[in-house]
CSV table of C-alpha atoms and ligand atoms in Angstrom, one decimal:
chain,number,residue,atom,x,y,z
T,826,MET,CA,-38.7,-40.2,-31.1
T,827,SER,CA,-41.1,-42.7,-32.8
T,828,ALA,CA,-44.8,-42.6,-32.0
T,829,ALA,CA,-44.5,-46.1,-30.5
T,830,MET,CA,-41.9,-44.9,-27.9
T,831,SER,CA,-43.6,-41.7,-27.0
T,832,ALA,CA,-46.5,-42.9,-24.9
T,833,PRO,CA,-48.3,-46.0,-23.7
T,834,ALA,CA,-51.2,-47.0,-25.9
T,835,SER,CA,-54.4,-45.8,-24.4
T,836,PRO,CA,-57.0,-48.4,-23.4
T,837,LEU,CA,-59.5,-45.6,-23.1
T,838,PRO,CA,-62.2,-44.5,-25.7
T,839,ALA,CA,-61.7,-41.5,-27.8
T,840,LEU,CA,-62.7,-38.4,-25.8
T,841,ARG,CA,-63.0,-34.7,-26.5
T,842,GLY,CA,-61.5,-33.8,-23.1
T,843,ARG,CA,-57.8,-34.1,-22.1
T,844,VAL,CA,-56.2,-37.5,-21.4
T,845,GLN,CA,-52.7,-37.6,-19.9
T,846,ALA,CA,-50.6,-40.7,-19.1
T,847,GLY,CA,-48.5,-40.7,-15.9
T,848,ALA,CA,-49.8,-37.3,-14.8
T,849,PRO,CA,-48.3,-35.9,-11.5
T,850,LEU,CA,-51.1,-35.4,-8.9
T,851,ALA,CA,-49.3,-34.0,-5.9
T,852,PRO,CA,-49.5,-30.4,-7.1
T,853,GLN,CA,-53.3,-30.8,-7.4
T,854,THR,CA,-53.7,-31.8,-3.7
T,855,TRP,CA,-53.9,-29.7,-0.6
T,856,PHE,CA,-51.2,-31.9,1.1
T,857,ARG,CA,-49.0,-31.6,-2.0
T,858,VAL,CA,-48.0,-35.3,-1.7
T,859,GLY,CA,-48.7,-38.5,-3.7
T,860,GLY,CA,-47.7,-40.3,-6.8
T,861,PRO,CA,-49.0,-40.0,-10.4
T,862,ALA,CA,-52.2,-41.0,-12.1
T,863,GLU,CA,-51.8,-43.9,-14.6
T,864,TRP,CA,-54.4,-42.0,-16.7
T,865,LEU,CA,-55.7,-38.5,-15.8
T,866,VAL,CA,-58.9,-37.6,-17.7
T,867,ARG,CA,-60.6,-34.2,-17.8
T,868,PRO,CA,-63.8,-34.9,-19.6
T,869,ALA,CA,-65.1,-32.0,-21.7
T,870,ASP,CA,-68.7,-32.4,-20.5
T,871,ALA,CA,-71.3,-34.8,-19.2
T,872,ASP,CA,-71.6,-36.7,-22.5
T,873,ASP,CA,-67.8,-37.2,-22.7
T,874,LEU,CA,-67.8,-38.4,-19.1
T,875,VAL,CA,-70.6,-40.9,-19.7
T,876,THR,CA,-68.7,-42.2,-22.8
T,877,LEU,CA,-65.6,-42.7,-20.6
T,878,LEU,CA,-67.6,-44.6,-17.9
T,879,ARG,CA,-69.4,-46.8,-20.5
T,880,GLU,CA,-66.4,-47.7,-22.6
T,881,MET,CA,-63.4,-47.8,-20.3
T,882,PRO,CA,-62.2,-51.3,-19.5
T,883,ALA,CA,-64.5,-52.7,-16.8
T,884,GLU,CA,-61.7,-53.9,-14.6
T,885,MET,CA,-59.9,-50.5,-14.6
T,886,PRO,CA,-60.1,-48.7,-11.2
T,887,LEU,CA,-61.7,-45.3,-11.3
T,888,THR,CA,-61.0,-42.4,-8.8
T,889,VAL,CA,-62.6,-39.0,-8.9
T,890,LEU,CA,-60.7,-36.0,-7.7
T,891,GLY,CA,-62.4,-32.8,-6.5
T,892,ALA,CA,-60.2,-30.1,-5.0
T,893,ALA,CA,-58.3,-32.9,-3.2
T,894,SER,CA,-58.8,-31.1,0.1
T,895,ASN,CA,-59.8,-34.2,2.0
T,896,LEU,CA,-57.5,-36.7,0.4
T,897,ILE,CA,-54.2,-38.5,0.9
T,898,ILE,CA,-53.0,-39.9,-2.5
T,899,ARG,CA,-50.4,-42.5,-1.6
T,900,ASP,CA,-46.8,-42.2,-2.9
T,901,GLY,CA,-47.2,-45.0,-5.4
T,902,GLY,CA,-50.0,-43.1,-7.2
T,903,LEU,CA,-53.3,-44.2,-8.6
T,904,LYS,CA,-53.8,-47.1,-11.0
T,905,GLY,CA,-56.4,-46.8,-13.7
T,906,VAL,CA,-58.4,-43.7,-14.5
T,907,VAL,CA,-58.4,-40.5,-12.4
T,908,VAL,CA,-61.2,-38.2,-13.3
T,909,LYS,CA,-60.8,-34.5,-12.7
T,910,LEU,CA,-63.8,-32.4,-13.5
T,911,ALA,CA,-62.9,-28.9,-14.9
T,912,ARG,CA,-64.4,-26.1,-16.9
T,913,GLY,CA,-67.3,-28.0,-18.4
T,914,PHE,CA,-68.6,-28.7,-14.9
T,915,SER,CA,-68.3,-25.4,-13.1
T,916,GLU,CA,-71.4,-23.5,-14.1
T,917,ILE,CA,-73.5,-21.8,-11.4
T,918,VAL,CA,-77.1,-20.9,-11.9
T,919,VAL,CA,-78.9,-18.8,-9.2
T,920,GLU,CA,-82.7,-19.3,-8.9
T,921,ALA,CA,-85.2,-17.6,-6.7
T,922,ASP,CA,-84.9,-20.1,-3.9
T,923,GLY,CA,-81.7,-22.0,-4.6
T,924,VAL,CA,-78.5,-22.4,-6.5
T,925,ILE,CA,-77.6,-25.1,-9.1
T,926,ALA,CA,-73.8,-25.7,-9.2
T,927,GLY,CA,-71.6,-27.9,-11.4
T,928,ALA,CA,-69.4,-30.4,-9.4
T,929,ALA,CA,-66.2,-28.6,-10.2
T,930,ALA,CA,-67.4,-25.2,-8.8
T,931,LEU,CA,-65.8,-24.4,-5.5
T,932,ASP,CA,-68.0,-24.4,-2.4
T,933,VAL,CA,-66.8,-20.8,-1.7
T,934,THR,CA,-67.8,-19.7,-5.2
T,935,LEU,CA,-71.3,-21.1,-4.7
T,936,ALA,CA,-71.6,-19.3,-1.3
T,937,GLU,CA,-70.5,-16.0,-2.9
T,938,TYR,CA,-73.1,-16.3,-5.7
T,939,ALA,CA,-75.8,-17.0,-3.1
T,940,ALA,CA,-74.7,-14.0,-1.0
T,941,ALA,CA,-74.6,-11.7,-4.0
T,942,ALA,CA,-78.2,-12.8,-4.8
T,943,GLY,CA,-79.3,-12.2,-1.1
T,944,LEU,CA,-79.9,-16.0,-0.6
T,945,SER,CA,-79.2,-17.3,2.9
T,946,GLY,CA,-78.6,-20.8,4.2
T,947,LEU,CA,-75.5,-21.6,2.2
T,948,GLU,CA,-73.1,-19.5,4.2
T,949,PHE,CA,-71.5,-22.5,5.9
T,950,LEU,CA,-70.0,-23.5,2.5
T,951,CYS,CA,-67.8,-20.4,2.3
T,952,GLY,CA,-65.1,-21.9,4.6
T,953,ILE,CA,-64.9,-25.4,3.1
T,954,PRO,CA,-62.1,-25.4,0.6
T,955,GLY,CA,-63.5,-28.2,-1.6
T,956,ALA,CA,-65.6,-28.4,-4.8
T,957,ILE,CA,-69.3,-29.2,-5.0
T,958,GLY,CA,-68.8,-32.9,-6.1
T,959,GLY,CA,-66.6,-33.5,-3.0
T,960,ALA,CA,-69.0,-31.7,-0.8
T,961,VAL,CA,-71.9,-33.9,-1.9
T,962,PHE,CA,-69.8,-37.1,-1.7
T,963,MET,CA,-68.5,-36.2,1.8
T,964,ASN,CA,-71.7,-34.6,3.1
T,965,ALA,CA,-69.5,-31.6,4.0
T,966,GLY,CA,-70.5,-29.4,6.9
T,967,ALA,CA,-69.5,-26.7,9.3
T,968,TYR,CA,-70.9,-24.4,11.8
T,969,GLY,CA,-74.1,-26.4,12.5
T,970,ALA,CA,-75.1,-27.1,8.8
T,971,GLU,CA,-74.2,-29.8,6.3
T,972,VAL,CA,-75.0,-30.6,2.7
T,973,LYS,CA,-77.7,-33.0,3.8
T,974,ASP,CA,-79.7,-30.1,5.2
T,975,VAL,CA,-79.8,-28.0,2.0
T,976,LEU,CA,-79.4,-30.4,-1.0
T,977,ASP,CA,-82.5,-30.9,-3.2
T,978,TRP,CA,-80.9,-33.3,-5.7
T,979,ALA,CA,-77.6,-34.3,-7.3
T,980,GLU,CA,-77.0,-35.4,-10.9
T,981,ILE,CA,-74.6,-38.3,-11.4
T,982,ALA,CA,-72.9,-39.6,-14.4
T,983,THR,CA,-73.1,-43.4,-14.7
T,984,PRO,CA,-72.2,-45.9,-17.5
T,985,GLU,CA,-75.9,-45.8,-18.5
T,986,GLY,CA,-76.2,-42.0,-18.7
T,987,VAL,CA,-77.0,-39.1,-16.4
T,988,LYS,CA,-79.4,-39.8,-13.4
T,989,ARG,CA,-80.9,-37.4,-10.9
T,990,LEU,CA,-80.9,-38.6,-7.3
T,991,SER,CA,-83.0,-37.1,-4.5
T,992,ASN,CA,-81.5,-36.1,-1.1
T,993,ALA,CA,-83.0,-39.3,0.4
T,994,GLU,CA,-81.5,-41.5,-2.4
T,995,LEU,CA,-78.0,-40.2,-1.5
T,996,GLY,CA,-78.3,-41.7,2.0
T,997,PHE,CA,-76.4,-39.0,3.8
T,998,THR,CA,-74.9,-39.6,7.2
T,999,TYR,CA,-72.1,-37.8,9.1
T,1000,ARG,CA,-69.4,-37.0,6.4
T,1001,HIS,CA,-70.7,-39.7,4.2
T,1002,SER,CA,-73.1,-40.4,1.3
T,1003,GLN,CA,-74.1,-43.6,-0.4
T,1004,LEU,CA,-73.2,-42.7,-3.9
T,1005,PRO,CA,-73.4,-45.7,-6.2
T,1006,GLU,CA,-70.0,-47.3,-7.0
T,1007,GLY,CA,-68.4,-46.1,-10.2
T,1008,CYS,CA,-70.5,-42.9,-10.5
T,1009,VAL,CA,-69.5,-39.3,-10.6
T,1010,VAL,CA,-71.4,-36.3,-9.2
T,1011,ILE,CA,-71.7,-33.7,-11.9
T,1012,LYS,CA,-74.2,-31.2,-10.6
T,1013,ALA,CA,-76.3,-30.4,-7.5
T,1014,ARG,CA,-79.1,-28.1,-6.4
T,1015,PHE,CA,-79.0,-26.4,-3.0
T,1016,ARG,CA,-82.1,-24.8,-1.4
T,1017,ALA,CA,-81.8,-21.3,0.1
T,1018,GLN,CA,-84.0,-18.6,1.5
T,1019,PRO,CA,-84.4,-15.1,0.1
T,1020,GLY,CA,-82.7,-12.8,2.6
T,1021,ASP,CA,-80.6,-9.8,2.9
T,1022,SER,CA,-77.3,-9.8,1.0
T,1023,SER,CA,-75.4,-7.7,3.5
T,1024,ALA,CA,-76.5,-10.0,6.4
T,1025,VAL,CA,-75.4,-13.1,4.5
T,1026,THR,CA,-72.0,-11.5,3.7
T,1027,ALA,CA,-71.6,-10.5,7.3
T,1028,ARG,CA,-72.3,-14.1,8.4
T,1029,MET,CA,-69.7,-15.4,5.9
T,1030,ASN,CA,-67.1,-12.9,7.2
T,1031,GLU,CA,-67.7,-14.2,10.7
T,1032,ILE,CA,-67.2,-17.8,9.6
T,1033,ARG,CA,-64.0,-16.9,7.8
T,1034,ALA,CA,-62.6,-15.1,10.8
T,1035,ALA,CA,-63.5,-18.0,13.1
T,1036,ARG,CA,-61.7,-20.4,10.8
T,1037,GLU,CA,-58.6,-18.2,10.5
T,1038,ALA,CA,-58.4,-18.1,14.3
T,1039,SER,CA,-58.8,-21.8,14.9
T,1040,GLN,CA,-57.5,-23.7,11.9
T,1041,PRO,CA,-54.3,-23.9,9.9
T,1042,VAL,CA,-56.2,-22.8,6.7
T,1043,ARG,CA,-53.1,-21.7,4.8
T,1044,ALA,CA,-51.1,-24.9,5.4
T,1045,ARG,CA,-50.6,-28.0,3.4
T,1046,THR,CA,-53.3,-30.0,5.1
T,1047,GLY,CA,-56.4,-32.2,4.5
T,1048,GLY,CA,-58.8,-30.6,6.9
T,1049,SER,CA,-60.3,-32.7,9.8
T,1050,THR,CA,-58.4,-35.9,9.8
T,1051,PHE,CA,-60.7,-38.0,11.9
T,1052,LYS,CA,-64.5,-38.0,12.4
T,1053,ASN,CA,-65.9,-36.9,15.7
T,1054,PRO,CA,-66.9,-40.1,17.6
T,1055,PRO,CA,-70.5,-39.8,18.9
T,1056,GLY,CA,-70.6,-37.3,21.8
T,1057,GLN,CA,-66.9,-36.6,21.5
T,1058,LYS,CA,-64.6,-34.2,19.8
T,1059,ALA,CA,-61.7,-35.8,17.9
T,1060,TRP,CA,-59.4,-32.9,18.6
T,1061,ALA,CA,-60.0,-33.1,22.3
T,1062,LEU,CA,-59.2,-36.8,22.4
T,1063,ILE,CA,-56.0,-36.2,20.4
T,1064,ASP,CA,-55.0,-33.4,22.7
T,1065,ALA,CA,-55.6,-35.5,25.8
T,1066,ALA,CA,-53.5,-38.3,24.3
T,1067,GLY,CA,-50.5,-35.8,24.1
T,1068,CYS,CA,-50.4,-35.7,20.3
T,1069,ARG,CA,-50.5,-31.9,19.7
T,1070,GLY,CA,-47.4,-31.0,17.7
T,1071,LEU,CA,-46.3,-34.7,17.3
T,1072,THR,CA,-44.1,-35.2,14.2
T,1073,LEU,CA,-43.1,-38.1,12.0
T,1074,GLY,CA,-40.8,-37.5,9.1
T,1075,GLY,CA,-42.0,-34.3,7.4
T,1076,ALA,CA,-45.5,-34.5,8.9
T,1077,GLN,CA,-46.9,-32.9,12.1
T,1078,VAL,CA,-50.1,-32.8,14.1
T,1079,SER,CA,-51.0,-29.1,13.9
T,1080,GLU,CA,-50.3,-27.1,17.1
T,1081,LYS,CA,-53.2,-24.8,16.2
T,1082,HIS,CA,-55.9,-27.5,15.7
T,1083,CYS,CA,-54.8,-31.0,16.6
T,1084,ASN,CA,-57.4,-32.8,14.3
T,1085,PHE,CA,-55.4,-31.4,11.4
T,1086,LEU,CA,-52.2,-33.0,10.0
T,1087,LEU,CA,-49.7,-30.9,8.2
T,1088,ASN,CA,-47.0,-31.4,5.6
T,1089,LEU,CA,-44.2,-29.3,6.9
T,1090,GLY,CA,-42.7,-29.2,3.4
T,1091,THR,CA,-40.9,-32.5,3.0
T,1092,ALA,CA,-43.5,-35.0,4.0
T,1093,THR,CA,-44.4,-38.1,1.9
T,1094,ALA,CA,-47.9,-39.4,1.9
T,1095,ALA,CA,-46.5,-42.3,4.0
T,1096,ASP,CA,-45.3,-39.9,6.7
T,1097,ILE,CA,-48.7,-38.3,6.9
T,1098,GLU,CA,-50.7,-41.6,6.9
T,1099,GLU,CA,-48.3,-43.2,9.5
T,1100,LEU,CA,-48.6,-40.2,11.7
T,1101,GLY,CA,-52.4,-40.5,11.5
T,1102,GLU,CA,-52.1,-44.2,12.5
T,1103,GLU,CA,-49.8,-43.3,15.4
T,1104,VAL,CA,-52.4,-40.8,16.6
T,1105,ARG,CA,-55.1,-43.4,16.4
T,1106,ARG,CA,-52.9,-45.8,18.5
T,1107,ARG,CA,-52.2,-43.2,21.1
T,1108,VAL,CA,-55.8,-42.1,21.4
T,1109,HIS,CA,-57.0,-45.7,21.7
T,1110,GLU,CA,-54.4,-46.3,24.5
T,1111,SER,CA,-55.5,-43.1,26.4
T,1112,SER,CA,-59.3,-43.2,25.9
T,1113,GLY,CA,-60.2,-46.6,24.6
T,1114,ILE,CA,-61.7,-44.9,21.5
T,1115,MET,CA,-60.5,-45.9,18.0
T,1116,LEU,CA,-60.8,-42.8,15.8
T,1117,GLU,CA,-62.2,-43.3,12.3
T,1118,TRP,CA,-60.4,-41.5,9.4
T,1119,GLU,CA,-62.5,-38.7,7.8
T,1120,ILE,CA,-59.7,-38.1,5.2
T,1121,ARG,CA,-60.0,-40.5,2.3
T,1122,ARG,CA,-56.8,-42.4,1.6
T,1123,VAL,CA,-56.4,-43.7,-2.0
T,1124,GLY,CA,-53.8,-45.3,-4.2
T,1125,GLU,CA,-50.8,-47.5,-3.9
T,1126,LEU,CA,-48.0,-47.6,-1.3
T,1127,ARG,CA,-44.6,-47.0,-2.9
T,1128,ALA,CA,-43.1,-50.4,-3.9
J,659,FAD,C1,-58.3,-26.2,5.7
J,659,FAD,C2,-59.4,-27.2,5.5
J,659,FAD,C3,-60.6,-27.0,6.1
J,659,FAD,C4,-61.6,-27.9,6.0
J,659,FAD,N1,-62.8,-27.7,6.7
J,659,FAD,C5,-63.8,-28.5,6.5
J,659,FAD,C6,-65.1,-28.3,7.2
J,659,FAD,O1,-65.3,-27.4,7.9
J,659,FAD,N2,-66.1,-29.2,6.9
J,659,FAD,C7,-65.9,-30.3,6.1
J,659,FAD,O2,-66.9,-31.1,5.9
J,659,FAD,N3,-64.8,-30.5,5.5
J,659,FAD,C8,-63.7,-29.7,5.6
J,659,FAD,N4,-62.5,-29.9,5.0
J,659,FAD,C9,-62.4,-31.1,4.1
J,659,FAD,C10,-62.8,-30.9,2.7
J,659,FAD,O3,-62.7,-29.6,2.3
J,659,FAD,C11,-64.2,-31.4,2.4
J,659,FAD,O4,-64.4,-32.7,2.8
J,659,FAD,C12,-64.6,-31.2,1.0
J,659,FAD,O5,-66.0,-31.4,0.8
J,659,FAD,C13,-63.9,-32.2,0.0
J,659,FAD,O6,-64.1,-31.7,-1.3
J,659,FAD,P1,-63.0,-31.9,-2.4
J,659,FAD,O7,-63.6,-31.4,-3.7
J,659,FAD,O8,-61.7,-31.4,-2.0
J,659,FAD,O9,-63.0,-33.5,-2.4
J,659,FAD,P2,-61.7,-34.4,-2.6
J,659,FAD,O10,-60.8,-34.3,-1.4
J,659,FAD,O11,-61.1,-34.3,-3.9
J,659,FAD,O12,-62.4,-35.9,-2.5
J,659,FAD,C14,-63.0,-36.4,-1.3
J,659,FAD,C15,-63.8,-37.6,-1.7
J,659,FAD,O13,-64.8,-37.2,-2.5
J,659,FAD,C16,-64.8,-38.0,-3.8
J,659,FAD,N5,-65.3,-37.1,-4.8
J,659,FAD,C17,-64.8,-35.8,-5.1
J,659,FAD,N6,-65.5,-35.3,-6.1
J,659,FAD,C18,-66.4,-36.2,-6.5
J,659,FAD,C19,-67.4,-36.2,-7.5
J,659,FAD,N7,-67.6,-35.2,-8.4
J,659,FAD,N8,-68.1,-37.4,-7.7
J,659,FAD,C20,-67.9,-38.4,-6.8
J,659,FAD,N9,-67.0,-38.4,-5.8
J,659,FAD,C21,-66.3,-37.3,-5.7
J,659,FAD,C22,-63.3,-38.3,-3.9
J,659,FAD,O14,-63.2,-39.5,-4.8
J,659,FAD,C23,-62.9,-38.6,-2.5
J,659,FAD,O15,-63.3,-39.9,-2.1
J,659,FAD,C24,-61.5,-29.0,5.1
J,659,FAD,C25,-60.3,-29.2,4.4
J,659,FAD,C26,-59.2,-28.3,4.6
J,659,FAD,C27,-58.0,-28.5,3.8
């Protein structure tokens, strides 16, 4: 096959990391659904990422993927550049009163490093199945703590270079941060208190057991689908609207925790998103409350 026929010409700058045209994304997501990336880029390091952000065509959309544990990628896939941070962004450094982690490090890995060093305060991260970049972007939280409570700073890659933002500059609110448009979190520092390693490990084991008992943690899911409205629990509103176990195509509202949607095996992204919309309609009808999506939905509907 001639070179001209083998692949579309890349509009992207020369990079040291891997660039793939038309890369399948579904296998990289917790839901296992969604179409391909027009361009999937795994930058080698922060400099490589800054080069990409600075030199990629200005009109090209940019999407960042973490562990894709809070994401529905639509069936038509993602136009433009999809950045997936990998090895060059996964270093973890333990300090006397905190931990610095690369954005690709998993939340659970950070929690385990902290526990091994006898640092407490980061146990809540052990049950959140995302990566650090996604945890910062989403202000992830569980069991009474969230990223906002423990983050000192985050470094972000921008077209102008790497910048460090303080906790206040990230403008955290419930499951939300105000990260500047077109930027990528590459590293963050989390505060922790010197404590007793075995007590920290025991707390993490409690959290893991509580999750196993109450959430479908081994299913194809995206975690909590909707934000809790002020003073309410989304799962209770969904249950009261009669949606527990509701199915649409290959998607189902979890019987175990009804703020979780499941891919039973054959779901498309459209099945999952339409089921979520049906739940919102029914909850609104029964309670007058319109639930707000926590799961991020990105990409194109299938043509
Ligand atoms: C079984 C299960 C249980 C869960 N339990 C919880 C829970 O208790 N608490 C909770 O808060 N969440 C929970 N979640 C949801 C999810 O794990 C968190 O929101 C997590 O922080 C998302 O991280 P991620 O790396 O998977 O991000 P992704 O899902 O990949 O992305 C989420 C958003 O963050 C953006 N993003 C990701 N990385 C970066 C980056 N480096 N720079 C800029 N933007 C970025 C993406 O573009 C997207 O908009 C759960 C999910 C599952 C599947």
